[in-house]
Structures are given as C-alpha cells and as structure tokens.
mmCIF file of C-alpha atoms in Angstrom:
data_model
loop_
_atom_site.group_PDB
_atom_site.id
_atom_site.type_symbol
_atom_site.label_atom_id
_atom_site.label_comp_id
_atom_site.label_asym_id
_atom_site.label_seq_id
_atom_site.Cartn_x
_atom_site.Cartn_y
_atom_site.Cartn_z
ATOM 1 C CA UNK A 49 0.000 0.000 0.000
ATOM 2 C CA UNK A 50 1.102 3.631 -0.412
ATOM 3 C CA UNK A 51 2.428 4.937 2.582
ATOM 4 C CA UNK A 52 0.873 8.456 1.745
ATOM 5 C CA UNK A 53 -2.327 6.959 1.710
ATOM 6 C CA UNK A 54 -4.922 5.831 4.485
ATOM 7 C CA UNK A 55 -6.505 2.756 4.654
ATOM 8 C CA UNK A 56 -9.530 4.114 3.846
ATOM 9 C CA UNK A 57 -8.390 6.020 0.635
ATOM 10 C CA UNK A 58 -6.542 3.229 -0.621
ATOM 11 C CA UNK A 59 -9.639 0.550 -0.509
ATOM 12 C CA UNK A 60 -10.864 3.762 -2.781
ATOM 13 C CA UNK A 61 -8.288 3.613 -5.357
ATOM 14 C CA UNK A 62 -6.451 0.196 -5.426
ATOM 15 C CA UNK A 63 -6.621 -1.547 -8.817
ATOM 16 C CA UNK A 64 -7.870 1.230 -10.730
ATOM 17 C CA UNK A 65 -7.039 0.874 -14.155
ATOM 18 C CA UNK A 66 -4.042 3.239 -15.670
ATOM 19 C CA UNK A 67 -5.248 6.705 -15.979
ATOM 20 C CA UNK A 68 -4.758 7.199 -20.018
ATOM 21 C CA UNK A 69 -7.490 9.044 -21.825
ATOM 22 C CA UNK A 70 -10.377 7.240 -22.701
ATOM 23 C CA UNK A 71 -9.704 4.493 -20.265
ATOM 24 C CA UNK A 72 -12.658 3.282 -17.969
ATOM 25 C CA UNK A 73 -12.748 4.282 -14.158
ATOM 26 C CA UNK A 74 -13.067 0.786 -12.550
ATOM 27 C CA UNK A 75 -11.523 -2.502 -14.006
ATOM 28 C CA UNK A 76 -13.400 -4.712 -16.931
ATOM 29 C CA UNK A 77 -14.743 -7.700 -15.842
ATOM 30 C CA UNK A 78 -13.129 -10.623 -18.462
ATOM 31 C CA UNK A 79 -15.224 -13.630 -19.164
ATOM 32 C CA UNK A 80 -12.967 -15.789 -20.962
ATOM 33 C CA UNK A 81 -11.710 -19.202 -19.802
ATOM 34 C CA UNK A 82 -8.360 -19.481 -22.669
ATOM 35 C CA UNK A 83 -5.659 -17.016 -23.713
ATOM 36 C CA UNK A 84 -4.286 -17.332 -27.239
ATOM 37 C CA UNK A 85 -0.613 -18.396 -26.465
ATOM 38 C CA UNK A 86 2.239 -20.055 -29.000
ATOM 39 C CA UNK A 87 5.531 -21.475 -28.241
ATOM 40 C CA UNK A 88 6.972 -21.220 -24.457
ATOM 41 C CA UNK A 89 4.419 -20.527 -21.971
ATOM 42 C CA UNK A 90 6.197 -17.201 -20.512
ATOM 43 C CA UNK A 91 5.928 -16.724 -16.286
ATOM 44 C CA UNK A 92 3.048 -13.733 -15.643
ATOM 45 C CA UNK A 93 1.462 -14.555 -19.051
ATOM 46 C CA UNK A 94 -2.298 -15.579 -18.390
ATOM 47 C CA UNK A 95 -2.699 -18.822 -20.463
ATOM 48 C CA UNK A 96 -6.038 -20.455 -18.730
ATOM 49 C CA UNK A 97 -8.287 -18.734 -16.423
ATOM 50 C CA UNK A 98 -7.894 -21.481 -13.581
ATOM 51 C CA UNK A 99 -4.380 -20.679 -13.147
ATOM 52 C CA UNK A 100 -4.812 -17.197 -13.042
ATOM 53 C CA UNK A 101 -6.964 -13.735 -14.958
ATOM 54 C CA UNK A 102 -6.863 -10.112 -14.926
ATOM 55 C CA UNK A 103 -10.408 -9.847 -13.626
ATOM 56 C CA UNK A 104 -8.951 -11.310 -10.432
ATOM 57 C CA UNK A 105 -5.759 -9.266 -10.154
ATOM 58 C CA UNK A 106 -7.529 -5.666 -9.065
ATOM 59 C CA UNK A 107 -9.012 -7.380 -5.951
ATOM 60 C CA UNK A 108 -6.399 -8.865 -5.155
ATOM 61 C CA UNK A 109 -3.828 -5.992 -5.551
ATOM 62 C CA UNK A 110 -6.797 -3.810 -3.070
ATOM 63 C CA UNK A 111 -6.821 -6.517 -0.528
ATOM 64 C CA UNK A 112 -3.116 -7.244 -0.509
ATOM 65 C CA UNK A 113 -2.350 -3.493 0.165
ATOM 66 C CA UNK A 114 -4.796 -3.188 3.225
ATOM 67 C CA UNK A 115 -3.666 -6.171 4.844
ATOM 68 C CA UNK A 116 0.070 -4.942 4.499
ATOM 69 C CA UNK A 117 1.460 -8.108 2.495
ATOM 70 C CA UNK A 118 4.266 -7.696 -0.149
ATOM 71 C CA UNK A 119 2.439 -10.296 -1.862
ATOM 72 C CA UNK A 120 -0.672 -10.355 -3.794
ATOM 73 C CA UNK A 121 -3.924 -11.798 -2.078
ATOM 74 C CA UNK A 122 -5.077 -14.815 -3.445
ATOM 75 C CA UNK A 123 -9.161 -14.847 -4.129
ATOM 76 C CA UNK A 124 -10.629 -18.220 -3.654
ATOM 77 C CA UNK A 125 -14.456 -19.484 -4.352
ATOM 78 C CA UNK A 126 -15.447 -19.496 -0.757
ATOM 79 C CA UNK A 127 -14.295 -18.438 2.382
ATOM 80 C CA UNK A 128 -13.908 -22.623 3.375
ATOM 81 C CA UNK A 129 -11.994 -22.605 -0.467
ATOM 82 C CA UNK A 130 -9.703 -20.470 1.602
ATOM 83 C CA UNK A 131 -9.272 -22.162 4.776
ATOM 84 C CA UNK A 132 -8.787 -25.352 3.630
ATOM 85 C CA UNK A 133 -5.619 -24.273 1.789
ATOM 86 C CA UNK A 134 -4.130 -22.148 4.552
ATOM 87 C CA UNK A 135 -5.048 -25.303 6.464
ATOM 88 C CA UNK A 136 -3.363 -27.538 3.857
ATOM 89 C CA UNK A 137 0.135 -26.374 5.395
ATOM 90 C CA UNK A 138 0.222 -28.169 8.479
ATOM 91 C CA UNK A 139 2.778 -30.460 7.989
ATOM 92 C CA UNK A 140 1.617 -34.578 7.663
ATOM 93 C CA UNK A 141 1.929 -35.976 11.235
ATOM 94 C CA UNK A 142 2.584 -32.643 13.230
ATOM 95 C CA UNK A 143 0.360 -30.810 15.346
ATOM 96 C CA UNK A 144 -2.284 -28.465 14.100
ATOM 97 C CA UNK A 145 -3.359 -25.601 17.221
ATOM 98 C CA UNK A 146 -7.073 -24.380 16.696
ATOM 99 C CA UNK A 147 -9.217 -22.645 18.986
ATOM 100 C CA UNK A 148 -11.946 -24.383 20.835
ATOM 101 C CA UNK A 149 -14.245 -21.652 19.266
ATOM 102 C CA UNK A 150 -13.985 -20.649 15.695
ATOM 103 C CA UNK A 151 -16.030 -20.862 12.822
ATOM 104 C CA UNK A 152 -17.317 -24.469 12.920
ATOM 105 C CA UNK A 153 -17.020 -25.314 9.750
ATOM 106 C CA UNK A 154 -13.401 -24.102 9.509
ATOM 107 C CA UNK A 155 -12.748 -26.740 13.454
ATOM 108 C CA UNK A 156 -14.875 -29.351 10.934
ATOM 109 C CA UNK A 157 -12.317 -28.935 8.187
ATOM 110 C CA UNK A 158 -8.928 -29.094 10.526
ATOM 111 C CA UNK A 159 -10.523 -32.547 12.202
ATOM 112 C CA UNK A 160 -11.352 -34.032 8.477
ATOM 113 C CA UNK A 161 -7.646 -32.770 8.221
ATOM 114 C CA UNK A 162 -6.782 -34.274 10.923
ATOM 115 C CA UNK A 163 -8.237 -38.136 9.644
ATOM 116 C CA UNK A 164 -6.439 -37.840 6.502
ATOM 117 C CA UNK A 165 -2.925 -37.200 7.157
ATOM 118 C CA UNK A 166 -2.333 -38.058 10.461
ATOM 119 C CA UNK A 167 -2.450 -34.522 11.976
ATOM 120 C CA UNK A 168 -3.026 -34.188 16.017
ATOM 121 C CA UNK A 169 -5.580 -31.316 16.357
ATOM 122 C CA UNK A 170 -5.313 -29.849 19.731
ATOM 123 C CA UNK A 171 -8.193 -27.145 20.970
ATOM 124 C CA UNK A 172 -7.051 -24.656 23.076
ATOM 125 C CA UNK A 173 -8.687 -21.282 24.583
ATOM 126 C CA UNK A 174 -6.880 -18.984 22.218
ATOM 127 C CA UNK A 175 -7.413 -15.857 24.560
ATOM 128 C CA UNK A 176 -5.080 -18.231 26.689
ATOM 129 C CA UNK A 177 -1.691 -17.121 25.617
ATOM 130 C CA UNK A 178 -0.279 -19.384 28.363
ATOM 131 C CA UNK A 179 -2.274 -22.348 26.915
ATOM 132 C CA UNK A 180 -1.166 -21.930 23.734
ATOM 133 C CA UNK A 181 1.895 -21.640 24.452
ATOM 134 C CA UNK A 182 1.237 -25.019 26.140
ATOM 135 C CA UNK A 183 -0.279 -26.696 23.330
ATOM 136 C CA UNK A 184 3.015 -25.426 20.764
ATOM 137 C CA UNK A 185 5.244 -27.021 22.976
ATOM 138 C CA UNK A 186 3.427 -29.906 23.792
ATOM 139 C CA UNK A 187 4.201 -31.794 20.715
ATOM 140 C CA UNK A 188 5.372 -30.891 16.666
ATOM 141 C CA UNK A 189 3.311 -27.918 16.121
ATOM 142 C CA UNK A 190 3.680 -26.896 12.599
ATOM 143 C CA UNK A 191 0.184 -24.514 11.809
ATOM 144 C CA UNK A 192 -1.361 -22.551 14.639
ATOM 145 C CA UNK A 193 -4.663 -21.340 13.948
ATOM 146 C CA UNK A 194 -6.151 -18.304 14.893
ATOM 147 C CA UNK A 195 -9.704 -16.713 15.145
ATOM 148 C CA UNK A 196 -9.500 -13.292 16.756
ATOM 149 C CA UNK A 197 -12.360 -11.816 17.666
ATOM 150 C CA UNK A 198 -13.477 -15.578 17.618
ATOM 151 C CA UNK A 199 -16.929 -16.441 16.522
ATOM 152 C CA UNK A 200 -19.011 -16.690 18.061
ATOM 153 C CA UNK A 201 -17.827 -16.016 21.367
ATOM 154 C CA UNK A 202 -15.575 -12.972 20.526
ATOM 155 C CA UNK A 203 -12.354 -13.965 22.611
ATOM 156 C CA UNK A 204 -9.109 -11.908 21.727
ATOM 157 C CA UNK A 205 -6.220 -13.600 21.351
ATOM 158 C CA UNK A 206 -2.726 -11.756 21.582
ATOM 159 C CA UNK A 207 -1.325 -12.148 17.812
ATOM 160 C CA UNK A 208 2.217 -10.872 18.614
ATOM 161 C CA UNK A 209 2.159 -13.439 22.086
ATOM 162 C CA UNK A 210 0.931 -16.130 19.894
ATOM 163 C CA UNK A 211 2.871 -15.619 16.833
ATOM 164 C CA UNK A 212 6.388 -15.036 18.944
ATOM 165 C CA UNK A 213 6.027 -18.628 20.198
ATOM 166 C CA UNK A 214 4.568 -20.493 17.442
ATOM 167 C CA UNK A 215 7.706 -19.290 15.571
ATOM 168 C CA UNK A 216 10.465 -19.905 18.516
ATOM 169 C CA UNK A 217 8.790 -23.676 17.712
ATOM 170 C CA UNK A 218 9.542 -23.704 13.993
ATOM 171 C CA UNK A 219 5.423 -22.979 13.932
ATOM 172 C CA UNK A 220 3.406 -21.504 11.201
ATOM 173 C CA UNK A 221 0.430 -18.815 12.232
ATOM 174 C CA UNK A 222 -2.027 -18.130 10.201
ATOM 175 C CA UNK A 223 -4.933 -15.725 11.607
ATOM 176 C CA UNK A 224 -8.610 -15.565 10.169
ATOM 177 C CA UNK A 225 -8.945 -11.890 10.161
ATOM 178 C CA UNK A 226 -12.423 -12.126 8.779
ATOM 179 C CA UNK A 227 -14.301 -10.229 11.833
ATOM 180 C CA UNK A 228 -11.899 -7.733 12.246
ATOM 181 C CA UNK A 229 -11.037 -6.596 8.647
ATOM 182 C CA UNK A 230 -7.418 -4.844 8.145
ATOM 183 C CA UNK A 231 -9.046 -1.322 8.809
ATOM 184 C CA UNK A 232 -9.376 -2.654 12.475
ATOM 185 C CA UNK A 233 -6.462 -5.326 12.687
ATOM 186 C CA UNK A 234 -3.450 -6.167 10.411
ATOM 187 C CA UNK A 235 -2.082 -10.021 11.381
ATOM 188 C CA UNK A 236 0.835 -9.247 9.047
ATOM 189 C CA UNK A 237 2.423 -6.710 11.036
ATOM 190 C CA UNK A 238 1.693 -8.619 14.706
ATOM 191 C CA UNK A 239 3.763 -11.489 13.377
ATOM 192 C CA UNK A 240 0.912 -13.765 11.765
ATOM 193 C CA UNK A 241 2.500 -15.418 8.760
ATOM 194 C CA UNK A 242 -1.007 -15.983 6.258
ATOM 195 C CA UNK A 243 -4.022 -14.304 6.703
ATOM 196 C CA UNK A 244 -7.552 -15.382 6.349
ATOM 197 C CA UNK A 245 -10.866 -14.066 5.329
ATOM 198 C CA UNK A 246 -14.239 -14.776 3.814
ATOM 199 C CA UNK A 247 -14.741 -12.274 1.431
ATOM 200 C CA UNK A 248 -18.996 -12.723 1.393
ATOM 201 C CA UNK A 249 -18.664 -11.052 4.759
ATOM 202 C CA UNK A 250 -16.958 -7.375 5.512
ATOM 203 C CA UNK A 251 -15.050 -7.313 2.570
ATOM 204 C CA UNK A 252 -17.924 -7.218 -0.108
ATOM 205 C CA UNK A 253 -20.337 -6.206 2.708
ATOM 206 C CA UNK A 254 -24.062 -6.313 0.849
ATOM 207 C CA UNK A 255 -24.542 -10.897 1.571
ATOM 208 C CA UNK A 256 -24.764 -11.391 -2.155
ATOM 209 C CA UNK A 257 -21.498 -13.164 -3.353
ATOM 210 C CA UNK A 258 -19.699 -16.067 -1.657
ATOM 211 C CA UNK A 259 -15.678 -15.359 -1.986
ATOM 212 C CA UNK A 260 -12.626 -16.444 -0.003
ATOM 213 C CA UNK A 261 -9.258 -14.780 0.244
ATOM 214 C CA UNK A 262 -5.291 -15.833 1.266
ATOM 215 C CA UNK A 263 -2.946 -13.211 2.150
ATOM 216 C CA UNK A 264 0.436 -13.608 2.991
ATOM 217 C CA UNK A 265 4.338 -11.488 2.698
ATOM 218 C CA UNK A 266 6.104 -14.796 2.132
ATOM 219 C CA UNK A 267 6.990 -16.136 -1.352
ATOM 220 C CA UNK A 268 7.110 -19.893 -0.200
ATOM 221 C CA UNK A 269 4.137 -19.740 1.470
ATOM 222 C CA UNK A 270 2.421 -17.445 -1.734
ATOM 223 C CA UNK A 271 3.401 -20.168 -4.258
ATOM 224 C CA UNK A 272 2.268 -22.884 -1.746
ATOM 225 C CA UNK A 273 -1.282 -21.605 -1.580
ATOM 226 C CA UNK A 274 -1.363 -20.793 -5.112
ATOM 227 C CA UNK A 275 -0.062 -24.359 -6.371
ATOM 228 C CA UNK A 276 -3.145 -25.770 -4.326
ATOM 229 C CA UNK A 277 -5.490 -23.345 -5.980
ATOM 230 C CA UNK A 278 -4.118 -24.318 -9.182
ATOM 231 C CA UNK A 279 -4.811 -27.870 -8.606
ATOM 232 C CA UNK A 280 -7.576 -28.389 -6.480
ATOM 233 C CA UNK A 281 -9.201 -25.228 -8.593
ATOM 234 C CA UNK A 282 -11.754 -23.325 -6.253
ATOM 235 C CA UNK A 283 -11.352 -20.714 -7.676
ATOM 236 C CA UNK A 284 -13.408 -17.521 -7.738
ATOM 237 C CA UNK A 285 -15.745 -16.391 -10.378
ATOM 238 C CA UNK A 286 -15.358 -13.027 -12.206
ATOM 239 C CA UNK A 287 -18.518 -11.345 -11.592
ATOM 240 C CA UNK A 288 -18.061 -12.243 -7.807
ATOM 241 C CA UNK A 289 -14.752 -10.825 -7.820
ATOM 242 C CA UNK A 290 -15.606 -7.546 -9.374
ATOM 243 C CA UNK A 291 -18.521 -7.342 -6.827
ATOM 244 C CA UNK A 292 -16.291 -7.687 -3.968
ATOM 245 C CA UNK A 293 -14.037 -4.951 -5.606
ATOM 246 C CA UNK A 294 -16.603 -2.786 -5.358
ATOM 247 C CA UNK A 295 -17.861 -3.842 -2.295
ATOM 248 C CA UNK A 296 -14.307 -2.469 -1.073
ATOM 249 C CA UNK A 297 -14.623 0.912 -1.864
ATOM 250 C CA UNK A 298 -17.259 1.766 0.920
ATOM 251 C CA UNK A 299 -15.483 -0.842 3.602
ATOM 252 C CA UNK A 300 -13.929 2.240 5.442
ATOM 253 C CA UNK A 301 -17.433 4.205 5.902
ATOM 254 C CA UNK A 302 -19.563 0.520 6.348
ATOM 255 C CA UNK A 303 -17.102 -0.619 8.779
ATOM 256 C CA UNK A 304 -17.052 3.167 10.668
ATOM 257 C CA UNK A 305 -20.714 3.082 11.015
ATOM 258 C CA UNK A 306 -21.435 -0.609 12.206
ATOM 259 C CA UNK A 307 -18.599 -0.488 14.548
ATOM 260 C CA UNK A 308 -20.072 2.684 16.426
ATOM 261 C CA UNK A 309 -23.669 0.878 16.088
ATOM 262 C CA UNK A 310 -22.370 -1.870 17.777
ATOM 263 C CA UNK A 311 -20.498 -0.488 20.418
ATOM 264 C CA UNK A 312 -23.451 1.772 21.221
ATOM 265 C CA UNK A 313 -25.785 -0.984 21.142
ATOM 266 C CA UNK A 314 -23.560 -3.124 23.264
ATOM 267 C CA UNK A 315 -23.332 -0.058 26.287
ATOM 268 C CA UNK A 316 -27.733 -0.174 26.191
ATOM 269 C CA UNK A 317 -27.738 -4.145 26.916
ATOM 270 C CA UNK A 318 -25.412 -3.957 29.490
ATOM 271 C CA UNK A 319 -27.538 -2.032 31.317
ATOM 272 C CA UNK A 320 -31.437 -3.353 29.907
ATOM 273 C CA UNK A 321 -33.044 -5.469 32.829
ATOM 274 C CA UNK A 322 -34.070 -8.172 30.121
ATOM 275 C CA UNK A 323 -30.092 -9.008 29.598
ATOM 276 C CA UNK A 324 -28.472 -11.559 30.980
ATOM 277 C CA UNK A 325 -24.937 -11.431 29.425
ATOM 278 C CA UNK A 326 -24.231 -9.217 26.538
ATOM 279 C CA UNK A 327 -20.260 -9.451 24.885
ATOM 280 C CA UNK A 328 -18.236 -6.908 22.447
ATOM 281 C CA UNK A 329 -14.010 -5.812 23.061
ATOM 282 C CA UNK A 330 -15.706 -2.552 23.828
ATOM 283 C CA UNK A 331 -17.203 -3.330 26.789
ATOM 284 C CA UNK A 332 -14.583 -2.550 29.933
ATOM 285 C CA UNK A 333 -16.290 -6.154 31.676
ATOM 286 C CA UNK A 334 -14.924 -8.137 28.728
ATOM 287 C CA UNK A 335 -11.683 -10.138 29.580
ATOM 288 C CA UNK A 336 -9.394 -9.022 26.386
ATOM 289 C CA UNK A 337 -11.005 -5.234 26.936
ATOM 290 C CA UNK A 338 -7.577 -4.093 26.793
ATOM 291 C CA UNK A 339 -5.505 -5.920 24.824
ATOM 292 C CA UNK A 340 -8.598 -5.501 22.095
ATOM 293 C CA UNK A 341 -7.898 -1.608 22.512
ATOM 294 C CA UNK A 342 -4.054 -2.080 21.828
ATOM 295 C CA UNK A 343 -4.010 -4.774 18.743
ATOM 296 C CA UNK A 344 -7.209 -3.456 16.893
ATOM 297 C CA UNK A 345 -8.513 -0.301 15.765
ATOM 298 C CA UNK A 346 -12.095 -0.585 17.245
ATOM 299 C CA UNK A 347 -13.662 -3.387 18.093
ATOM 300 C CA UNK A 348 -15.393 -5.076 15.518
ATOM 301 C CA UNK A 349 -19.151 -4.967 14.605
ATOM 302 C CA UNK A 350 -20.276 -8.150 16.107
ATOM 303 C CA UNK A 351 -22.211 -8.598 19.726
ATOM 304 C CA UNK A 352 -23.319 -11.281 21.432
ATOM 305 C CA UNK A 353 -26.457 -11.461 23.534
ATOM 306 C CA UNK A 354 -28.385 -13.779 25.803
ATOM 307 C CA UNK A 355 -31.448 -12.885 26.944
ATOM 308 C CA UNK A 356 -33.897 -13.596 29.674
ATOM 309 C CA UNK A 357 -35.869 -16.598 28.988
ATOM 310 C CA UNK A 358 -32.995 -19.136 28.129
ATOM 311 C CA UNK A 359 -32.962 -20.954 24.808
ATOM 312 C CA UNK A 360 -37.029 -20.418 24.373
ATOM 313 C CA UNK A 361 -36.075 -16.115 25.042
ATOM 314 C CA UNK A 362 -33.214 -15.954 22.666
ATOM 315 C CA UNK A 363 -36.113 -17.755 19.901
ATOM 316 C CA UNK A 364 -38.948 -15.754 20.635
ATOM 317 C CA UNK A 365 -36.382 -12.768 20.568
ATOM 318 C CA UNK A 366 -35.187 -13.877 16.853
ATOM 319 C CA UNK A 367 -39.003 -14.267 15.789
ATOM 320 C CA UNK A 368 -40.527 -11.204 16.706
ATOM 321 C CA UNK A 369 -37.854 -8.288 15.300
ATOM 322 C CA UNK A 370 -38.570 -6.795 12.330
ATOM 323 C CA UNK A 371 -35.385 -4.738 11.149
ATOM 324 C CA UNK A 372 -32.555 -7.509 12.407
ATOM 325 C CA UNK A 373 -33.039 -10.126 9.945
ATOM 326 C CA UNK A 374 -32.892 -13.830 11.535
ATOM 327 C CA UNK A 375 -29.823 -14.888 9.016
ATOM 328 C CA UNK A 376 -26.810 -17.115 9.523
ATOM 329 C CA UNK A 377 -23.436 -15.421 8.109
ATOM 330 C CA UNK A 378 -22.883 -11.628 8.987
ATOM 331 C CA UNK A 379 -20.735 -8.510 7.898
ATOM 332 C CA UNK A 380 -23.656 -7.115 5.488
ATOM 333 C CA UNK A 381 -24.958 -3.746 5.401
ATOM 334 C CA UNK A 382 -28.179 -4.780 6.980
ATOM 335 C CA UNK A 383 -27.852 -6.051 10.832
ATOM 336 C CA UNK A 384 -28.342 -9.443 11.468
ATOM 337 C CA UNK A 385 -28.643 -12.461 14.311
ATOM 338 C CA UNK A 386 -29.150 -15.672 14.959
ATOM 339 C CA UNK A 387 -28.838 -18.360 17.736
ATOM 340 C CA UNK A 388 -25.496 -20.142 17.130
ATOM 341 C CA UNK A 389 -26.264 -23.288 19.049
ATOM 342 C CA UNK A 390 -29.458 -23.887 15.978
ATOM 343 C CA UNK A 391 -26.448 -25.689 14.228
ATOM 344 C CA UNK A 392 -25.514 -29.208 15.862
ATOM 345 C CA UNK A 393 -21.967 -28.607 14.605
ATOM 346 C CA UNK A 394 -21.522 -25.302 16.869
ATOM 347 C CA UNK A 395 -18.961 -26.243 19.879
ATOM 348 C CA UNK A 396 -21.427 -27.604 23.290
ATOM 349 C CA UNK A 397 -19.751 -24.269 25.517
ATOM 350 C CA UNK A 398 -21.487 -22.080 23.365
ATOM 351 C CA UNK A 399 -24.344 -20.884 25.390
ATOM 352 C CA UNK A 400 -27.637 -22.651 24.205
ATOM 353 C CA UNK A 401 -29.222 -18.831 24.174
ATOM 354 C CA UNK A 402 -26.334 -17.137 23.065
ATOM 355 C CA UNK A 403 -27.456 -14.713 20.065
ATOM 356 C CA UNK A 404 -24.693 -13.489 17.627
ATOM 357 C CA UNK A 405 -25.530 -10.233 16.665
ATOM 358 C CA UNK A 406 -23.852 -9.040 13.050
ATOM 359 C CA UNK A 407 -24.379 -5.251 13.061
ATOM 360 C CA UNK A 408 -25.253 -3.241 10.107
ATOM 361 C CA UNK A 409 -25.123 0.529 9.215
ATOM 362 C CA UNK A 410 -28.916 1.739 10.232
ATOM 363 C CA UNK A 411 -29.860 4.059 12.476
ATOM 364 C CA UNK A 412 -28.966 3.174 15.775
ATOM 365 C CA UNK A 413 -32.032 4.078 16.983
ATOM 366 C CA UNK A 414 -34.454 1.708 14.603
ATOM 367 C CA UNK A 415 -31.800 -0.904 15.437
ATOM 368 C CA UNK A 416 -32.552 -0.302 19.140
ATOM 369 C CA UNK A 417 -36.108 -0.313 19.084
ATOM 370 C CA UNK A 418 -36.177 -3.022 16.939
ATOM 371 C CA UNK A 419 -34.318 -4.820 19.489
ATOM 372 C CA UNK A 420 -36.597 -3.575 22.425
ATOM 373 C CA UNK A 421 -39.092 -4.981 21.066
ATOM 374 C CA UNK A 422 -37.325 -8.370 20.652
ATOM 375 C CA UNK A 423 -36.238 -8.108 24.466
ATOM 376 C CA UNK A 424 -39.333 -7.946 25.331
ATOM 377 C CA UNK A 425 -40.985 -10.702 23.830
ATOM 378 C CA UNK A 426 -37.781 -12.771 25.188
ATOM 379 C CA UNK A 427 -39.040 -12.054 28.843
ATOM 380 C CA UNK A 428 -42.482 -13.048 28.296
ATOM 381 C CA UNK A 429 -41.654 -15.949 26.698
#
C-alpha cells in the first residue's frame, strides 16, 4: 500500500485501471476461460483462467495493500476454499493448534484434516496465551490457527504473544482476520505469517457473493497456496470478484458506522433489565477489553447477547424483530442475528441462548427499538 495513503483512501483507489485518456474508471470484468498463447508458456502470461486472470488481479492488488502483504492476495471461491488451503500447510503428522471456538465449519475442516494425514488437532482457549503456548510445545506444532475476535464467542487472542512462540517452535500462524477486517487489525504486522478471510462477509459487505481470500508477505508460502489453488481449482468467479471490488470501496465508511452501532448498542444491553450477558471488546467487563484496545482499531461490529428466557427467550427474541433479519453469516450492510447453538456442529460451551448479533449501518435508533421490542418478547416468553 502507499504509505501516503490511508486505509480508507486506498480501498478507494487500489486496482484502478491506468489513468490514459479514454480508459474506464473501474476494471473490466473478463469472461474468458483461454488465452491465445504459442511457443513457451512465458511466467506472468495468463494462459487459462484457472491458473490465473486479470479480472482477479484488481481485488487482489486492493486486498493485498490493506492487509500490508508484499504479496498479492489470493481470491478463492469461498471463504472454506480459503481455509482449507491455509489449512493444507500443516505439515503430515505434526500438530495443528485451533481454537476451541472458531467458525465451525473451519474446526470441521482441521478434524477431516486431521483423519487424513495423520495430523493431532489440539483445541485450546486462544485468549489463553499461556495455553497456547502449552499446546506449541506440547508436541510438533507446525500450523497454529487463529480466530481473533473468535466467533461466536468474541475472545481476543494476543497475535504478537501467539505468533512469537509459534515461531520460537519452527510454527506456522495463520490468523482468520475475517471479523476484524485490516481497517481494524493487520495479522501481518503482529507477526501472523497468512491471513484469512471470507470475502462474502466485511469485505464485499451487501450478503450477495460467496468469496474467499489468502494473504500472505512470504513467497514460499504465496506459491504454496497458489499451487493448491491451481490444482484443487476453487477458484473464484469473475462477476463475484468484481462485486467484492466494489464492495471495497465503501469498507472504510460501512465498517465506521457498524462499529459505532455496535459499540453503542452493546453499552444499552449492558444495562437493559431483560439481559443476561451481553459481549463486544468494547465493553470494559470483557476479559481481552484491553488488549482488544491495543491490537485493533475498534472493536469489531459483532455482539453477542443472551437474553432472559434461556434458549425459548433468545427464539422468541429472533421471531418477533422486524429490522434484524434472523440470518446465519454476517458482515452485510443490513444487521443481522441468529442463535449459534441452531447448528448441531456449533462447539457444546457455546451458550444454548447465546445470540450473535452481526451489526449493520442503520440508524442506531431503529436498530434499538427493533431490538426492544425483541427483548421484550424474550421475557415473556
């Protein structure tokens, strides 16, 4: 990224096309799946469009500069497309280091990991810096995985802690950075070797494309990620990939505005009489309050709630708002929640009435009374 330029201005103008007369503002979108090509296939050349085409290259230039990486992003189909490569670089027989709460499916794919290549997967509590250091130590770590704020319980984990002692192991770190977003948190510079992130959530920020993303300032590790895109080929569509492009240009004012929403939102529970337990880094009761404050800048958009009335509150909560939409993913413009533990595959210490709250840019005040109203119903439930 530009050094002259803010975060916010450069999600603006990354992978513009060259500014010659004539030449269109934002990047064509290229639906071709061959190149014409004779003789020696040159290095950089596009020759098919699973190994590589300029419709992906502006996203990935944008995404590469927030994040901080001297290495292009790599865009994948899906946000699991992604995972399951950074996740393809544990090491066969070595120890893989996940959180005990993290996106499900992404604890699903390490343990299918796990059956295939002989891979110990150890869970830890990554806001636990002493327990993972534990867990590195206690065996041939090679991948450390982590979720930070974790979903959907929103632990912090300390990046620079965790990353310092994965790599006095010979350990790998990648961190999914997918509830943060680099305008709040930057992996890269805390020590994290790849980064992670599903693209359908903050990045294109409007729930209509599914996308996945790699990021990552090492060469090896670059052309590791990319060979398995290559040949396992989930790769990302063009239309998708333009969407998310665009999506990128408003990520500095989307994320601005949902942040403050939810940090608002999550001062009024605290105090409402119809709240049991309400969790966001902003809060000063939550444990990582301050190391949240130090790593990130703000505290993420996502809340967690449980209500009075137990499971049968946090359902009769979900049915009777009108403005939150009762949706699984998050990160859109429009505010969302749902009750994690609906899912069998969500980890048995989530809170059976735990709500995960995904908050959009509306007016705080709909979103509150909105949510009033959903309180209420909880408590007469």
């Amino acid at each position: 990224m530009n050094a002259d330029l803010s975060p916010s201005t450069y999600a603006v103008v990354a992978g513009r096309p060259e500014r010659t007369e004539g030449a269109p503002v934002n990047p064509p979108v290229v639906l071709s799946s061959t190149y014409v090509g004779r003789g020696e296939v040159q290095p950089g050349r596009h020759v098919y469009t699973r190994l590589g085409t300029e419709t992906w290259e502006p996203f990935e230039e944008a995404l590469a500069g927030l994040e901080r990486a001297s290495e292009p992003a790599l865009v994948f189909a899906s946000g699991m497309a992604a995972v399951s490569a950074a996740l393809d670089l544990t090491r066969p027989g070595s120890r893989l280091v996940v959180p005990r709460h993290a996106y499900h499916a992404t604890l699903v794919a390490a343990h299918r990991l796990a059956g295939r290549s002989a891979v110990e997967v150890v869970d830890v509590d990554i806001a636990d810096t002493a327990a993972v250091r534990a867990a590195i130590t206690g065996g041939p770590t090679s991948l450390v995985w982590v979720e930070t704020p974790t979903n959907p319980m929103l632990e912090v984990a300390d990046i620079r802690e965790v990353s310092a002692a994965a790599h006095a192991a010979g350990a790998l770190v990648a961190v999914d950075n997918t509830f943060a977003t680099p305008l709040a948190q930057r992996p890269l510079e805390l020590g994290a070797d790849v980064v992670v992130h599903s693209v359908s959530k903050y990045l294109s920020g409007h729930s209509d494309l599914i996308l996945g993303a790699v990021v990552t300032s090492s060469r090896e590790l670059y052309d590791a990620v990319r060979a398995t895109r290559d040949i396992v080929g989930g790769i990302a569509g063009p239309w998708e990939t333009w969407l998310a492009l665009r999506g990128l240009r408003t990520l500095a004012l989307r994320v601005e505005r949902s942040q403050a929403n939810a940090a608002e939102l999550a001062r009024r529970l605290a105090d409402h009489p119809d709240v049991v337990a309400v969790g966001h880094p902003s809060l000063p009761s939550h444990p990582q309050h301050e190391l949240a404050g130090a790593q990130m800048e703000g505290y993420g958009s996502i809340l967690t709630l449980r209500p009075r009335g137990g499971q049968a509150g946090a359902d009769a909560l979900a049915g009777a708002v009108r403005l939150w939409v009762p949706a699984t993913s998050l990160g859109g413009v429009e505010s969302s929640l749902e009750r994690r533990r609906r899912f069998a595959s969500e980890a048995p210490t989530v809170p059976v009435d735990l709500l995960r709250l995904s908050v959009g840019i509306e007016d705080v005040e709909d979103l509150w009374a909105d949510l009033a109203l959903g309180l209420a119903a909880a408590a007469r439930d």
